[in-house]
Structures are given as structure tokens and as C-alpha cells.
Coordinates of C-alpha atoms in Angstrom, one line a residue:
X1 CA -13.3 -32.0 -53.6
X2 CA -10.5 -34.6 -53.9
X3 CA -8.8 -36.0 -50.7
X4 CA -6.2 -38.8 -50.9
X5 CA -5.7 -40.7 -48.2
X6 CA -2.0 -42.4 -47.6
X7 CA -2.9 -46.1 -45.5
X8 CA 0.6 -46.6 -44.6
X9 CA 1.4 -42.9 -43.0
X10 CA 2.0 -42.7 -39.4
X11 CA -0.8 -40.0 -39.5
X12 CA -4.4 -41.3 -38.7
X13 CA -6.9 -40.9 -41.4
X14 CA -8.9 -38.4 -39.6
X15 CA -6.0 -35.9 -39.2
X16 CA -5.3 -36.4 -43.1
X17 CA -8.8 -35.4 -44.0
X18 CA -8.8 -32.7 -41.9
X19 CA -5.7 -31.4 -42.9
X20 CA -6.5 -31.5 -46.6
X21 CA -9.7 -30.0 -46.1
X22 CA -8.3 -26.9 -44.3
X23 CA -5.5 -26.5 -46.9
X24 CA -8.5 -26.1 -49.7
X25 CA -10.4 -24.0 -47.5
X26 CA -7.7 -21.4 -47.0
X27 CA -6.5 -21.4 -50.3
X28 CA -10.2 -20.7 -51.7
X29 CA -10.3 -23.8 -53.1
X30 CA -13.6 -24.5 -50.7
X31 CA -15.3 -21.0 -50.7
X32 CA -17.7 -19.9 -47.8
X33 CA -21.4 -22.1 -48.0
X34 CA -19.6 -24.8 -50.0
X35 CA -21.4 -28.0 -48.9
X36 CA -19.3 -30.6 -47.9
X37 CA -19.8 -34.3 -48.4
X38 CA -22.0 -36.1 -45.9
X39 CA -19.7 -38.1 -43.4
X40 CA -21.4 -41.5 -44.7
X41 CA -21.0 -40.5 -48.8
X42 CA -17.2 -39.4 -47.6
X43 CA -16.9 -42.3 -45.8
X44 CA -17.8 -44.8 -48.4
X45 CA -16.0 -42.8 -51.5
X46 CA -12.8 -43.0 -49.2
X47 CA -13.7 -46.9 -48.1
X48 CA -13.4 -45.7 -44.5
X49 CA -15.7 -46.0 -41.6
X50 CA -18.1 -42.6 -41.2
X51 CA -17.1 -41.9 -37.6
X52 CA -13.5 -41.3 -39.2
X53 CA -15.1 -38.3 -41.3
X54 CA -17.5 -37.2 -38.0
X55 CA -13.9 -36.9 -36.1
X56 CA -12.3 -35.0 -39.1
X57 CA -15.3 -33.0 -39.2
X58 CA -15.4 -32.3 -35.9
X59 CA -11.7 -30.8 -35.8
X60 CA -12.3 -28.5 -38.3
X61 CA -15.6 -27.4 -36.3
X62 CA -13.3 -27.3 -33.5
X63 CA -11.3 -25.0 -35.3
X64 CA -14.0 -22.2 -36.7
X65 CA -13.7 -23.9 -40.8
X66 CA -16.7 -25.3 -40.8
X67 CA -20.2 -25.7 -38.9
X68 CA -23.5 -28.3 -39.0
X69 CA -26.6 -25.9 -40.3
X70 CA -29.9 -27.9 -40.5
X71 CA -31.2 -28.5 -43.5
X72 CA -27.8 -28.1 -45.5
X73 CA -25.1 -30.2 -43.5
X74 CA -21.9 -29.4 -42.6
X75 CA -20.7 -25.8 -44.3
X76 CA -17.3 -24.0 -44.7
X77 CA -17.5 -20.8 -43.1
X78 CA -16.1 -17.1 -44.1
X79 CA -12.2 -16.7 -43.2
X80 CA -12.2 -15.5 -39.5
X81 CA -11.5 -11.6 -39.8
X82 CA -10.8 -9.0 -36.8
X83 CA -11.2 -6.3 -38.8
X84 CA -14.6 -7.4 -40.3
X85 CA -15.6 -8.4 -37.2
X86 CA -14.9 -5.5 -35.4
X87 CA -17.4 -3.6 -38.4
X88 CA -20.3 -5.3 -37.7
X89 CA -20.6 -6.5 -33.8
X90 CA -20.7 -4.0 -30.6
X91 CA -17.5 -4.4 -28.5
X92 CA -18.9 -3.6 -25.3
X93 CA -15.8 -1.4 -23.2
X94 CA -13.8 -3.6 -21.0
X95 CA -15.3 -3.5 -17.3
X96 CA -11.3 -3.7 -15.5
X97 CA -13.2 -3.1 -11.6
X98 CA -14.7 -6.1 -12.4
X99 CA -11.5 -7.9 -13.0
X100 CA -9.7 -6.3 -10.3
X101 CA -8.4 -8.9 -7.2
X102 CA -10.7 -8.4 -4.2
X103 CA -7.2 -7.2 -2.5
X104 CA -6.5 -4.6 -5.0
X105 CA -10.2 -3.7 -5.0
X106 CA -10.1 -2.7 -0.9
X107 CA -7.5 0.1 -1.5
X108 CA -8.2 2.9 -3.8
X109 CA -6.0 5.3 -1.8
X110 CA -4.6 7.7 -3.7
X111 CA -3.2 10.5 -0.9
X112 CA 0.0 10.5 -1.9
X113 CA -0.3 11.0 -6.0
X114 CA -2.4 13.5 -4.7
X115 CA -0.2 15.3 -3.4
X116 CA 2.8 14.6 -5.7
X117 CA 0.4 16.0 -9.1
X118 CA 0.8 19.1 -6.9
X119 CA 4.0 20.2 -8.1
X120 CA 2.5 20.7 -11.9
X121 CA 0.1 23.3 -10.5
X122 CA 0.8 26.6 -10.6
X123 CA -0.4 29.4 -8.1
X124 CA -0.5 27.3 -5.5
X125 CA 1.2 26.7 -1.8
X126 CA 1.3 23.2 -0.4
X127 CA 2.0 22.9 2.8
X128 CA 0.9 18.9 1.9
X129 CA 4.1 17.4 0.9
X130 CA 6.7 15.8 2.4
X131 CA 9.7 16.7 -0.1
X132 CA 13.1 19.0 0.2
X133 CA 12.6 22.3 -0.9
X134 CA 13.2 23.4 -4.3
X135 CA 16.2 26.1 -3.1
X136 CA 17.9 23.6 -0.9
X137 CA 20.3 22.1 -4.0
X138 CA 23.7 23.5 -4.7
X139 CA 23.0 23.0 -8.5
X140 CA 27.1 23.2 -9.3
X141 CA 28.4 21.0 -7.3
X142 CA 24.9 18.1 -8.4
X143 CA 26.3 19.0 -11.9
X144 CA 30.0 18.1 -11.1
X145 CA 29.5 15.0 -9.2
X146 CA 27.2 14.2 -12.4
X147 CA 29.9 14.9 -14.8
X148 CA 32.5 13.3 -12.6
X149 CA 30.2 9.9 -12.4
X150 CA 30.0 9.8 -16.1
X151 CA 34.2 10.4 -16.6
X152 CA 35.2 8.0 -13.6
X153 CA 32.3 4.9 -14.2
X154 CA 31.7 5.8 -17.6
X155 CA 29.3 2.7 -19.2
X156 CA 28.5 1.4 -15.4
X157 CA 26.7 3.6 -14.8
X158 CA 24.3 2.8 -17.3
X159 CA 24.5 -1.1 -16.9
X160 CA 22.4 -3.1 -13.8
X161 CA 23.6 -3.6 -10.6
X162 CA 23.3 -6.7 -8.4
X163 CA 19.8 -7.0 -7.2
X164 CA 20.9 -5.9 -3.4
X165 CA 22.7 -2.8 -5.3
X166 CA 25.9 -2.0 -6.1
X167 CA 28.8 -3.0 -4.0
X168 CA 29.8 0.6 -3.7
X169 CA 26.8 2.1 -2.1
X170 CA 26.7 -0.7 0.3
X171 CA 30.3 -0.1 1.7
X172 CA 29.1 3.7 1.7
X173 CA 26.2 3.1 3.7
X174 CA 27.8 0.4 5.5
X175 CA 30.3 3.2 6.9
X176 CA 27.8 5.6 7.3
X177 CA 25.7 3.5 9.7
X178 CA 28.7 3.0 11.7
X179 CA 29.0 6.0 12.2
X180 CA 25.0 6.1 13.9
X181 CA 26.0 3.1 15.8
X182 CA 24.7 0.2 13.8
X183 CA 26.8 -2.3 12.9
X184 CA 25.8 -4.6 9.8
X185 CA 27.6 -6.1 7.1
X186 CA 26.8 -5.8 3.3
X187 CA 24.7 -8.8 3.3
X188 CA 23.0 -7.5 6.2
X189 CA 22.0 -4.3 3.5
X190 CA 19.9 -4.2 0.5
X191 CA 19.3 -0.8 -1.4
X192 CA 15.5 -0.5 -2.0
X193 CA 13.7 2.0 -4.6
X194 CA 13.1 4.2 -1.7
X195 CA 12.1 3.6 1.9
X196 CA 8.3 2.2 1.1
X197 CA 9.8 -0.6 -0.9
X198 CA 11.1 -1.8 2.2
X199 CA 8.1 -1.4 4.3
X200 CA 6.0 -3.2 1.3
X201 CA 8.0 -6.5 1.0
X202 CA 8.3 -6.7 5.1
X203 CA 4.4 -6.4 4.7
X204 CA 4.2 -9.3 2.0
X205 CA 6.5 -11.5 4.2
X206 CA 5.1 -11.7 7.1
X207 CA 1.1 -10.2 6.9
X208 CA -1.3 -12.9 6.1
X209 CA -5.3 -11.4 5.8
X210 CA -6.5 -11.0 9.0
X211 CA -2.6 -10.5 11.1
X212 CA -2.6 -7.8 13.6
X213 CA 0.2 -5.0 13.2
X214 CA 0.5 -2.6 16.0
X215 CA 1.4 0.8 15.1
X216 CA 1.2 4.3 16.2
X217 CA -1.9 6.3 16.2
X218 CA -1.3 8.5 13.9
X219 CA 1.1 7.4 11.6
X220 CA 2.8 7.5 8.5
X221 CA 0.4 6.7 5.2
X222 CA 2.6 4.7 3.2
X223 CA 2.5 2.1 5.8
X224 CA -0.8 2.0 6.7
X225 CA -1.4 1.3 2.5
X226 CA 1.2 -1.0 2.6
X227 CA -0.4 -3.5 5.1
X228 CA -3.9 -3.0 4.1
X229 CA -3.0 -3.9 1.2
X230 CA -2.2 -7.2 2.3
X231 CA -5.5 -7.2 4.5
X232 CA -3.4 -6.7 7.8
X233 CA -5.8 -5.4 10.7
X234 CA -4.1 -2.3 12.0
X235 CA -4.0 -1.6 15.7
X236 CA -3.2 2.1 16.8
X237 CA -1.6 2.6 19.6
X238 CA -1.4 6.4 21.3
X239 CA 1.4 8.5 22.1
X240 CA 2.5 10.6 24.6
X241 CA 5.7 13.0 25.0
X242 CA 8.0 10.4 24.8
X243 CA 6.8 9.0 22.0
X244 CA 4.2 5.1 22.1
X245 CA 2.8 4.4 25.6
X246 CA 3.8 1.2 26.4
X247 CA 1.2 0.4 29.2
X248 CA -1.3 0.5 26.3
X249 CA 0.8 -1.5 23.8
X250 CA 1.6 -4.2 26.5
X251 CA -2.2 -4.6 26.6
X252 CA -2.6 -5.1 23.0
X253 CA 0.5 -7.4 22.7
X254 CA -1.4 -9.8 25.6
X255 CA -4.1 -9.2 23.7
X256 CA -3.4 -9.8 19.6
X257 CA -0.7 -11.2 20.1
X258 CA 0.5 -9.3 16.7
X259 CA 2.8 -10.1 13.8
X260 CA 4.7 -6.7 14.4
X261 CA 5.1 -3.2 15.5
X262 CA 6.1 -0.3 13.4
X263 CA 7.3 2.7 14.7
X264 CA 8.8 6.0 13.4
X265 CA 10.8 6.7 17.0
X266 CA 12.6 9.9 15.3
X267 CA 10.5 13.2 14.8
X268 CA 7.5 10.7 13.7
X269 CA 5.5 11.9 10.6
X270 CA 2.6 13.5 11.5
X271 CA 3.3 14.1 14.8
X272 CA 6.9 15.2 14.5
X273 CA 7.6 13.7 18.0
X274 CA 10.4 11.7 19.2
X275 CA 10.7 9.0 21.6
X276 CA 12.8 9.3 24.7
X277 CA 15.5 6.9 25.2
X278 CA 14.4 4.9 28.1
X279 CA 10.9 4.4 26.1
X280 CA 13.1 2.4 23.6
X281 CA 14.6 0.8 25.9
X282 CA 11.4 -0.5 27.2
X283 CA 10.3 -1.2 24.0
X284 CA 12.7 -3.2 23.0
X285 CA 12.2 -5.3 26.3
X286 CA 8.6 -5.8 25.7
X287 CA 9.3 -7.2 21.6
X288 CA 12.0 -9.8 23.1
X289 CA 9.9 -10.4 25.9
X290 CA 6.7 -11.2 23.7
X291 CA 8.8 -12.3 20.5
X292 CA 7.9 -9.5 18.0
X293 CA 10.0 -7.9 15.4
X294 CA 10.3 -4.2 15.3
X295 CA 10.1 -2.2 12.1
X296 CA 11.9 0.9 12.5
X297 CA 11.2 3.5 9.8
X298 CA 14.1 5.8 10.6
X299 CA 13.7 8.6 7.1
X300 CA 14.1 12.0 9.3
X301 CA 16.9 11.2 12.2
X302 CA 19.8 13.6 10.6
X303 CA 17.0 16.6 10.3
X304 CA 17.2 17.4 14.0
X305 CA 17.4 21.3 15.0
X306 CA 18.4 21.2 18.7
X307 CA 20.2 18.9 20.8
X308 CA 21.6 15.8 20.1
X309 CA 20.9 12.3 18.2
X310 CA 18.9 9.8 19.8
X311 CA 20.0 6.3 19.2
X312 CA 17.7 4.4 16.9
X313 CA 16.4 1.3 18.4
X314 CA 18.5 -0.5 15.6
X315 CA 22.0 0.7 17.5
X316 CA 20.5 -0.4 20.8
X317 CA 19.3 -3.9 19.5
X318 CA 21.5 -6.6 20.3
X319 CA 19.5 -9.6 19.4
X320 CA 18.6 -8.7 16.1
X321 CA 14.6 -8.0 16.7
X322 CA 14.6 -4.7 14.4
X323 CA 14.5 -4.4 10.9
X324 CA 15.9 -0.9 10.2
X325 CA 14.2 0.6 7.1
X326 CA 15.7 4.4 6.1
X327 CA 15.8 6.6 3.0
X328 CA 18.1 9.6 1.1
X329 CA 14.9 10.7 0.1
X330 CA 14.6 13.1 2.7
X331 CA 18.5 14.3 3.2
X332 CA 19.0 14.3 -0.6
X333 CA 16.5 14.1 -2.9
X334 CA 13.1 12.4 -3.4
X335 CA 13.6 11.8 -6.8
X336 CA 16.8 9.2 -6.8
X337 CA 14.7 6.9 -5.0
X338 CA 17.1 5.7 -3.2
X339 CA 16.9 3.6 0.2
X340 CA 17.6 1.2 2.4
X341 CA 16.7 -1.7 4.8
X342 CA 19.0 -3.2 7.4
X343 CA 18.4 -6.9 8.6
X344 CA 19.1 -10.2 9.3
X345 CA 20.7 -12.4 5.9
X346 CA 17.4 -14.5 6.1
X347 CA 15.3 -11.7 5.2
X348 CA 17.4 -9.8 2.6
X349 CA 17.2 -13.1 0.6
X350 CA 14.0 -12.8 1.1
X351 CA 13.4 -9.1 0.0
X352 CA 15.7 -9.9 -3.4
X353 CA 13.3 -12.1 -4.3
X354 CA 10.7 -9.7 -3.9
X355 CA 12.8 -7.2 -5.6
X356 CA 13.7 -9.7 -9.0
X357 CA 9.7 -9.5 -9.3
X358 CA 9.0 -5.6 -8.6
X359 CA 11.4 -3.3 -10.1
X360 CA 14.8 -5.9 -10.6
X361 CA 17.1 -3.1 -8.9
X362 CA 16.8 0.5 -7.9
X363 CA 18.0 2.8 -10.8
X364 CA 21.9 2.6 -11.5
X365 CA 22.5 6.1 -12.1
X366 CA 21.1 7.0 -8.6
X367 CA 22.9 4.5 -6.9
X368 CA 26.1 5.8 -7.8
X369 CA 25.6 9.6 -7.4
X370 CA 24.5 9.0 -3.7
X371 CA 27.4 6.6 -3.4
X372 CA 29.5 9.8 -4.4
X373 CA 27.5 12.3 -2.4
X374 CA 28.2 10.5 1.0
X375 CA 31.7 8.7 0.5
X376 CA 33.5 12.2 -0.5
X377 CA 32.1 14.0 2.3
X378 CA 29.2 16.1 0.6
X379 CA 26.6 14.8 2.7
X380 CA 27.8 16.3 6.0
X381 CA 28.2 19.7 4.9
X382 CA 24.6 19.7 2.9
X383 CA 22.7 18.3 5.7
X384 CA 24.1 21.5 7.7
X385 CA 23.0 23.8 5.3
X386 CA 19.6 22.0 5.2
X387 CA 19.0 22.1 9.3
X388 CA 20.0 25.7 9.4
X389 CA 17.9 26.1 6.4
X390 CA 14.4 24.0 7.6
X391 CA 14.7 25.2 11.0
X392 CA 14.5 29.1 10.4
X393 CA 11.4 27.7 8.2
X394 CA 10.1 26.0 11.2
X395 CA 10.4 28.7 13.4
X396 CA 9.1 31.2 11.0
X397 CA 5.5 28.5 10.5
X398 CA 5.3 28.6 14.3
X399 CA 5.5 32.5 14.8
X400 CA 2.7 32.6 12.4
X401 CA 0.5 30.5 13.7
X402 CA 1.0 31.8 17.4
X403 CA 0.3 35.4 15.8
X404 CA -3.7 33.9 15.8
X405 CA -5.0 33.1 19.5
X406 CA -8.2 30.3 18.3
X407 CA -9.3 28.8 21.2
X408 CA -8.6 25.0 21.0
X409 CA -6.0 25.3 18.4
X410 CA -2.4 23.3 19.6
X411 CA 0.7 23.6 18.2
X412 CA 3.3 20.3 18.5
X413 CA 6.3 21.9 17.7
X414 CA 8.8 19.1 16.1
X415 CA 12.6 18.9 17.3
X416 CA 13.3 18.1 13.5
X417 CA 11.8 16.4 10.7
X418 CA 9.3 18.2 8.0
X419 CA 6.1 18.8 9.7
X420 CA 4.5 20.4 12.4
X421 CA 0.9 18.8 13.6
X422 CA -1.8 20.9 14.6
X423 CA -5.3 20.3 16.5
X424 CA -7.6 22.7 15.5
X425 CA -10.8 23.4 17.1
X426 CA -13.6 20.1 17.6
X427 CA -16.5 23.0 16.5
X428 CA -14.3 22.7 12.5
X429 CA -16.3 20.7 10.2
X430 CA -13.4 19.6 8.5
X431 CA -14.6 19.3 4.8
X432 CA -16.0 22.4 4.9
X433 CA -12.3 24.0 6.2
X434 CA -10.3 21.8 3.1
X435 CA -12.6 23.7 0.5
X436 CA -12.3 27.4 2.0
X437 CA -8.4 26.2 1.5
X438 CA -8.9 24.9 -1.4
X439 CA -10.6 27.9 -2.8
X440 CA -8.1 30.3 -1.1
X441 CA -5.1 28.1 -3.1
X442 CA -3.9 26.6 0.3
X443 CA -2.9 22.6 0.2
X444 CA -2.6 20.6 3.3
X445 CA -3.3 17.4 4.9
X446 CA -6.0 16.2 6.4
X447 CA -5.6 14.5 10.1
X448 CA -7.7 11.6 9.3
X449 CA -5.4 10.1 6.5
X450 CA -2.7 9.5 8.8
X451 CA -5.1 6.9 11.2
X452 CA -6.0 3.2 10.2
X453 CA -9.8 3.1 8.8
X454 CA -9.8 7.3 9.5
X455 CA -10.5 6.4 12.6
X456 CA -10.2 9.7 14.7
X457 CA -11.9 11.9 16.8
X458 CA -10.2 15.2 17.0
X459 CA -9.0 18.0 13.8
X460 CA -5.8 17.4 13.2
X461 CA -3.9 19.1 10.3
X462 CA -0.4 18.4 9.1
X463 CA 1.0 21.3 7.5
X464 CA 4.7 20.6 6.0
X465 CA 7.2 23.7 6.1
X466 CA 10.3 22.1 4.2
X467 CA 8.9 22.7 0.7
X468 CA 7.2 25.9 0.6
X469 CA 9.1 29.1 0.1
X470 CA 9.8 31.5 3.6
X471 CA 6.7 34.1 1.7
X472 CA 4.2 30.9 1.0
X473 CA 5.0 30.1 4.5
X474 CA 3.9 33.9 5.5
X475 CA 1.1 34.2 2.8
X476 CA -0.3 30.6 3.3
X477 CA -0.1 30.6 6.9
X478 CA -1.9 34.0 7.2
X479 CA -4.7 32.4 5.0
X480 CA -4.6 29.4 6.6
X481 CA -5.6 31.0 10.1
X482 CA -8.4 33.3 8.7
X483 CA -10.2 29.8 7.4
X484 CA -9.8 28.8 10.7
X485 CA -11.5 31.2 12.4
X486 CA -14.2 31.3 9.9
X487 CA -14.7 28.1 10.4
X488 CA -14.7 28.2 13.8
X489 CA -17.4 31.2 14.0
X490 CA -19.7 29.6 11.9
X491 CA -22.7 27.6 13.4
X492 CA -21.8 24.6 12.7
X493 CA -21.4 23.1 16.4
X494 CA -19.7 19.5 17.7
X495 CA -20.8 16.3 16.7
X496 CA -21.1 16.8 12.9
X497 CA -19.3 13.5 11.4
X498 CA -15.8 14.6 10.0
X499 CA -15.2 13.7 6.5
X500 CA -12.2 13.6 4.4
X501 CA -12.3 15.5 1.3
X502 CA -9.2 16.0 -1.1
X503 CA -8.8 19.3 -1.9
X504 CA -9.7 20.4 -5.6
X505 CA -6.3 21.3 -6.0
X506 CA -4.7 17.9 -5.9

């Protein structure tokens, strides 16, 4: 083993016998077991000082070469090898719960791809999900706009957007809320991959572990996910007829003193009710007068089947309290995934921050077909089409469940929206009612789901009548009721712990 060592390079000594040494053992020059010198024989062959070879020796050790075996000294070692060490040692399967964030590792909910993996199941009717239904699409005139979007954009529509989203779309939905009475400019509006984006970055903004959010008992399940997942204590507050009772939310303002209230004002999912106009009034009076921000989640307010629009809280706030989060999900399509959120210049910087880290912008191709859809006019005559179309399914839902008298079984009828709620008997174990359904092919959703920590203490059901067909409605429904009573007949009696068990079929 010959080393040289060069006394008037900038190198130090112990780096040159290092480096010589490797180069010899990864050519083969120094095979596996060879026997290097002792660091005092090196040492005085190369007239240097023997803690100069113990620090060469030590970098190579450092570096898997070589290693000190008693008895022999310091020894090169085999060529490190993944494969051949893959051969001969057990690679115990990688334990990913144990890496897992404590935050991640609170939430395993998994409702809603529950009831998404529905729609590759055949033979079966949901009445679970909370999407447009299948027939609702004029397929020719989605194809022209398509075609039209390609010709007109051509490469655009292919190529990213601002963050915010494309100019166009905001302009579009810029006019369009106008035209509902809210007035915001461009910067004022961000598109969002759909409405839960929104409600997700308000929820990293502002919840820190342990914040209080007031919301509506029940409410949606997206947003209960999205601020336990940033270990926000949830606080329900009941509703009445008109929608949150106030004297109970004034007590938990005093009382909290809460980082924010969301609401759903506008045929609220479960419930399907709606909150009058002087209760959102008064609500808006109580989050000026106690300083907290509203979050209005407004997804269902053109799918109203009598009377007139209610204002949404956004149109009547004039000192900028609400942040208005809304979707096209629901009046368009699910799929485009396209949303919005409506608020102050502060906090859309803040949300494209968010955004540059979660998804960089909300697909371009989506962005411009609903920016088509609404600016020529298409919107208005589809969302006709759609009211006449849900509310005939509404009506048809409620007539079937009326055609069974159970005794304690309540019908809220919605004014609009996707879902009708229903209370079903306190004798109902429910468990034991979700696998009859489950057996019998029927898919809906539990109550309990829709209340922070499952915290409830009647049956609820929420049974959706956009998606299904008009004969599902009449088939499932029929099922649906003979469950009921079955359940209801049986022995089981009150105070049997409700559980929450996801049908088979999701």
C-alpha cells in the first residue's frame, strides 16, 4: 500500500491519506479483510505524527471503508450493497401510524370518500350524496361550450392561471355576485378548488389548538373535519325555525368568547332550513357587537323551490365581518371543482399563500368552462331546469315517506337545497337500522356524522333526493320505511347507546 504525501498542498495530510486510501479501496486495489497499517507503523513510514493516521482512519470509519476489529486492527470492509443487503437482513414493514403527526393522527374520518366510492357500485341507491344528478346535464350544449373553449383560448386553456384564478372567472363571478347583492372587487375574490378549500385555509388562519368555533348543531361535515383538524373545540349551537337561536349563541359568545361562527343561513345541509331575515340581522349585530367574523358557507342559495331569495348575510354586511365562501359544485357540477371565497384583501393574500402550498391553482380547464357557462347566459336557464327538476324529486321523497304513519318519525321538509332531514323514532338502534339498509342495497347518512364529537341524542337521517333517479326514490324510499318499522317493532327499547356504523356498501 503506497501513499504519497504532497507537504506543500493546501490539503492537510489527513485528508490526503484518506483520500488515497478510499481511491484503492474502490478500485479493488485494497480488497475486503485487507489489514491496514497500524496508525504508529503508518505514521513513522510517512514521518508523520500517529494521531494524523487515527484522524485519516477515523474518516474512512466515518464513511463505512473500514472498521477497528480486535485482534486484527483496522480492516477494509465489503463495498456497501443494497441489493446484497436487502438478501440477507429482515426489513421489518414500515410502521407510517407511528410516523403520523399527533394532528393527522386525531382525524381518521373518512365520511365523505365513503360516500363518493359509491358511485363505482352498482345495484345500489344512495340517497347519501350530496351531488347533481346524473340526468340533469344537457350533454350538447357541455360538448359545444367544450369545443368552443378549445377554438376561442386554444393553448390557455392548458397553461396555469394566476394563483387567485383567471381574470376572466373573476369578472364573471364578480358580476354574478352583483347581481345577489354583494359587492366586491377582483381582489376581494379568489377561486378555490371547491368550497372546502375555502373553509380549510380560514380554519388554518385563524384556529390555533384549543380555539372555540361556534357553529350549528348539526352541521355540514366538511367543516367540522376542517377545524378538528386543526384541534379547534367545536361548540354547537341549536336551531329553531328561523334558522340559530341567538339567545343560546349570545350565551356562548359571553361565555368562549370564540374565534368564529360558521353558518350555512340558506337551506343548511342537513337540516335543509333557512334562516329568516331578521335572525340575520340579529346576527350580524351580535358578531360586530362581540368582534367575531362570520363564515358564511352559502353552496345551495339558487336551488330554492318556492318563494323568493333571502339575502345572504354577505349582501347585508356593511363592515366587512363575513367571509363569504360559495361553490358551482352544486349548480354545475361537482366535478370542476370550482369555488369561491369573498373577503377582505388581507385575507385573500393570505389564502394565496395557502394556495401556492396546496394545489398552486384550481384546474385551468375548469376555470374557463364555468367562466363560459355563466358569462353567456347558460347558467340561468340550467338552474331553471334543475329547480323544476329537484323539486318534483323533493316532492315525490316526501309523498313517500308520508305514505308510512311511524310514530315519532318527522319530516323537515327543505324550501330548496339537496336534502330532506328526518327524525326517526328514539326506540331505533341505529346500527342495527344502517345494516338492514345496507343489506336491502339502501345508502344513507347517518345523523350523528353531521354533530361535533357525534354528540347527539336523537335518530336523525339525512336522506339526499338530487342524485337518485324518480324510481330509486320510489323503490328506496319504500325500503327505507319497511326497515324502519322493523326496527321500530323489535325489542330493542330506549337508552341503548347509538353507534355510527358505515354501511357495507360504502
Amino acid at each position: 500500500m503506497e501513499i504519497t504525501i504532497n507537504r506543500e498542498s493546501k490539503t492537510p495530510i489527513y485528508l490526503q491519506i484518506k483520500k488515497q486510501i478510499e481511491a484503492m479501496i474502490n478500485s479493488g486495489k485494497l480488497p475486503p479483510n485487507f489489514i491496514l497499517p497500524a496508525e504508529r507503523v503508518l505514521g513513522g513510514r510517512l514521518k508523520i505524527n500517529r494521531s494524523t493516521v487515527i484522524k485519516a482512519y477515523m474518516e474512512l470509519k466515518a464513511e463505512g471503508l473500514v472498521e477497528s476489529r480486535v485482534g486484527s486492527g483496522t480492516v477494509v470492509l465489503a463495498p456497501f450493497s443494497k441489493d446484497g443487503i436487502q438478501e440477507k437482513m429482515y426489513v421489518p414493514p414500515l410502521r407510517w401510524n407511528q410516523l403520523e403527526s399527533r394532528r393527522v393522527n386525531k382525524s381518521n374520518e373518512q365520511t365523505i370518500n365513503n360516500i363518493l366510492s359509491v358511485f363505482e357500485k352498482e345495484k345500489v341507491i344512495s340517497f347519501a350524496s350530496g351531488v347533481a344528478s346524473e340526468d340533469s346535464y344537457d350533454m350538447e350544449l357541455l360538448q359545444s361550450i367544450q369545443t368552443r373553449l378549445l377554438e376561442k383560448h386554444r393553448e390557455k386553456v392548458l397553461m396555469p392561471t394566476p394563483v387567485d384564478g383567471c381574470s376572466e372567472l373573476k369578472h364573471t363571478i364578480r358580476s354574478y355576485l352583483q347581481q345577489n347583492g354583494i359587492n366586491a372587487g377582483t381582489k376581494q375574490i379568489m377561486v378555490t378548488s371547491g368550497s372546502q378549500q375555502a373553509v380549510e385555509f380560514l380554519a388554518r388562519l385563524l384556529i390555533e389548538p384549543g380555539d372555540v368555533v361556534l357553529v350549528e348543531e348539526p352541521t355540514y361535515i366538511g367543516a367540522i373535519q376542517a377545524f378538528e383538524s386543526y384541534d379547534a373545540r367545536l361548540i354547537g349551537i341549536p336551531m329553531d325555525e328561523e334558522g340559530i337561536r341567538l339567545d343560546i349563541l349570545e350565551t356562548c359568545l359571553v361565555k368562549y368568547r370564540p374565534k368564529l361562527i360558521y353558518t350555512q343561513p340558506t337551506f343548511h345541509n342537513p337540516t335543509g332550513m333557512t334562516m329568516s331575515l331578521n335572525r340575520r340581522k340579529e346576527l350580524l349585530k351580535l358578531a360586530y357587537y362581540y368582534n367575531i367574523p362570520i363564515l358564511e358557507d352559502n353552496p345551495y342559495e339558487e336551488l330554492y323551490y318556492e318563494g323568493e331569495k333571502l339575502p345572504s348575510l354577505k349582501s347585508l354586511d356593511n363592515n366587512d365581518y363575513v367571509i363569504y365562501v360559495s361553490s358551482f359544485s352544486k349548480t354545475i357540477s361537482f366535478s370542476l371543482r370550482v369555488g369561491y371565497v369573498v373577503a377582505g384583501e388581507n385575507i385573500i393574500n393570505r389564502f394565496i399563500k395557502f394556495k401556492q402550498i396546496t394545489d398552486i391553482q384550481t384546474n385551468t380547464l375548469s376555470q374557463y368552462f364555468v367562466h363560459e357557462f355563466v358569462a353567456h347566459g347558460y347558467l340561468k336557464n340550467h338552474l331553471e331546469k334543475i329547480r323544476n327538476k329537484y323539486r318534483k324529486k323533493r316532492d315525490l321523497m316526501i309523498a313517500q315517506l308520508n305514505k308510512c304513519n311511524v310514530e315519532g318519525m318527522r319530516i323537515f321538509v327543505p324550501g330548496g337545497g339537496y336534502f330532506i332531514w328526518l327524525e326517526l323514532p328514539n326506540n331505533i338502534r341505529m346500527n342495527e337500522l344502517i345494516k338492514l339498509l345496507g343489506d336491502k342495497g339502501i345508502i344513507v347518512m347517518p345523523g350523528d356524522v353531521f354533530y361535533p364529537k357525534y354528540n347527539i341524542e336523537s335518530n336523525f337521517i339525512r336522506l339526499n333526493f338530487s342524485y337518485p333517479k324518480e324510481q330509486d326514490i320510489e323503490d328506496g324510499i319504500e325500503k327505507l320505511l319497511d326497515c324502519i318499522v322493523k326496527c321500530s317493532n323489535s325489542n330493542v327499547k330506549v337508552g341503548h347507546p347509538v353507534e355510527t356504523v358505515l354501511n357495507p356498501y360504502l
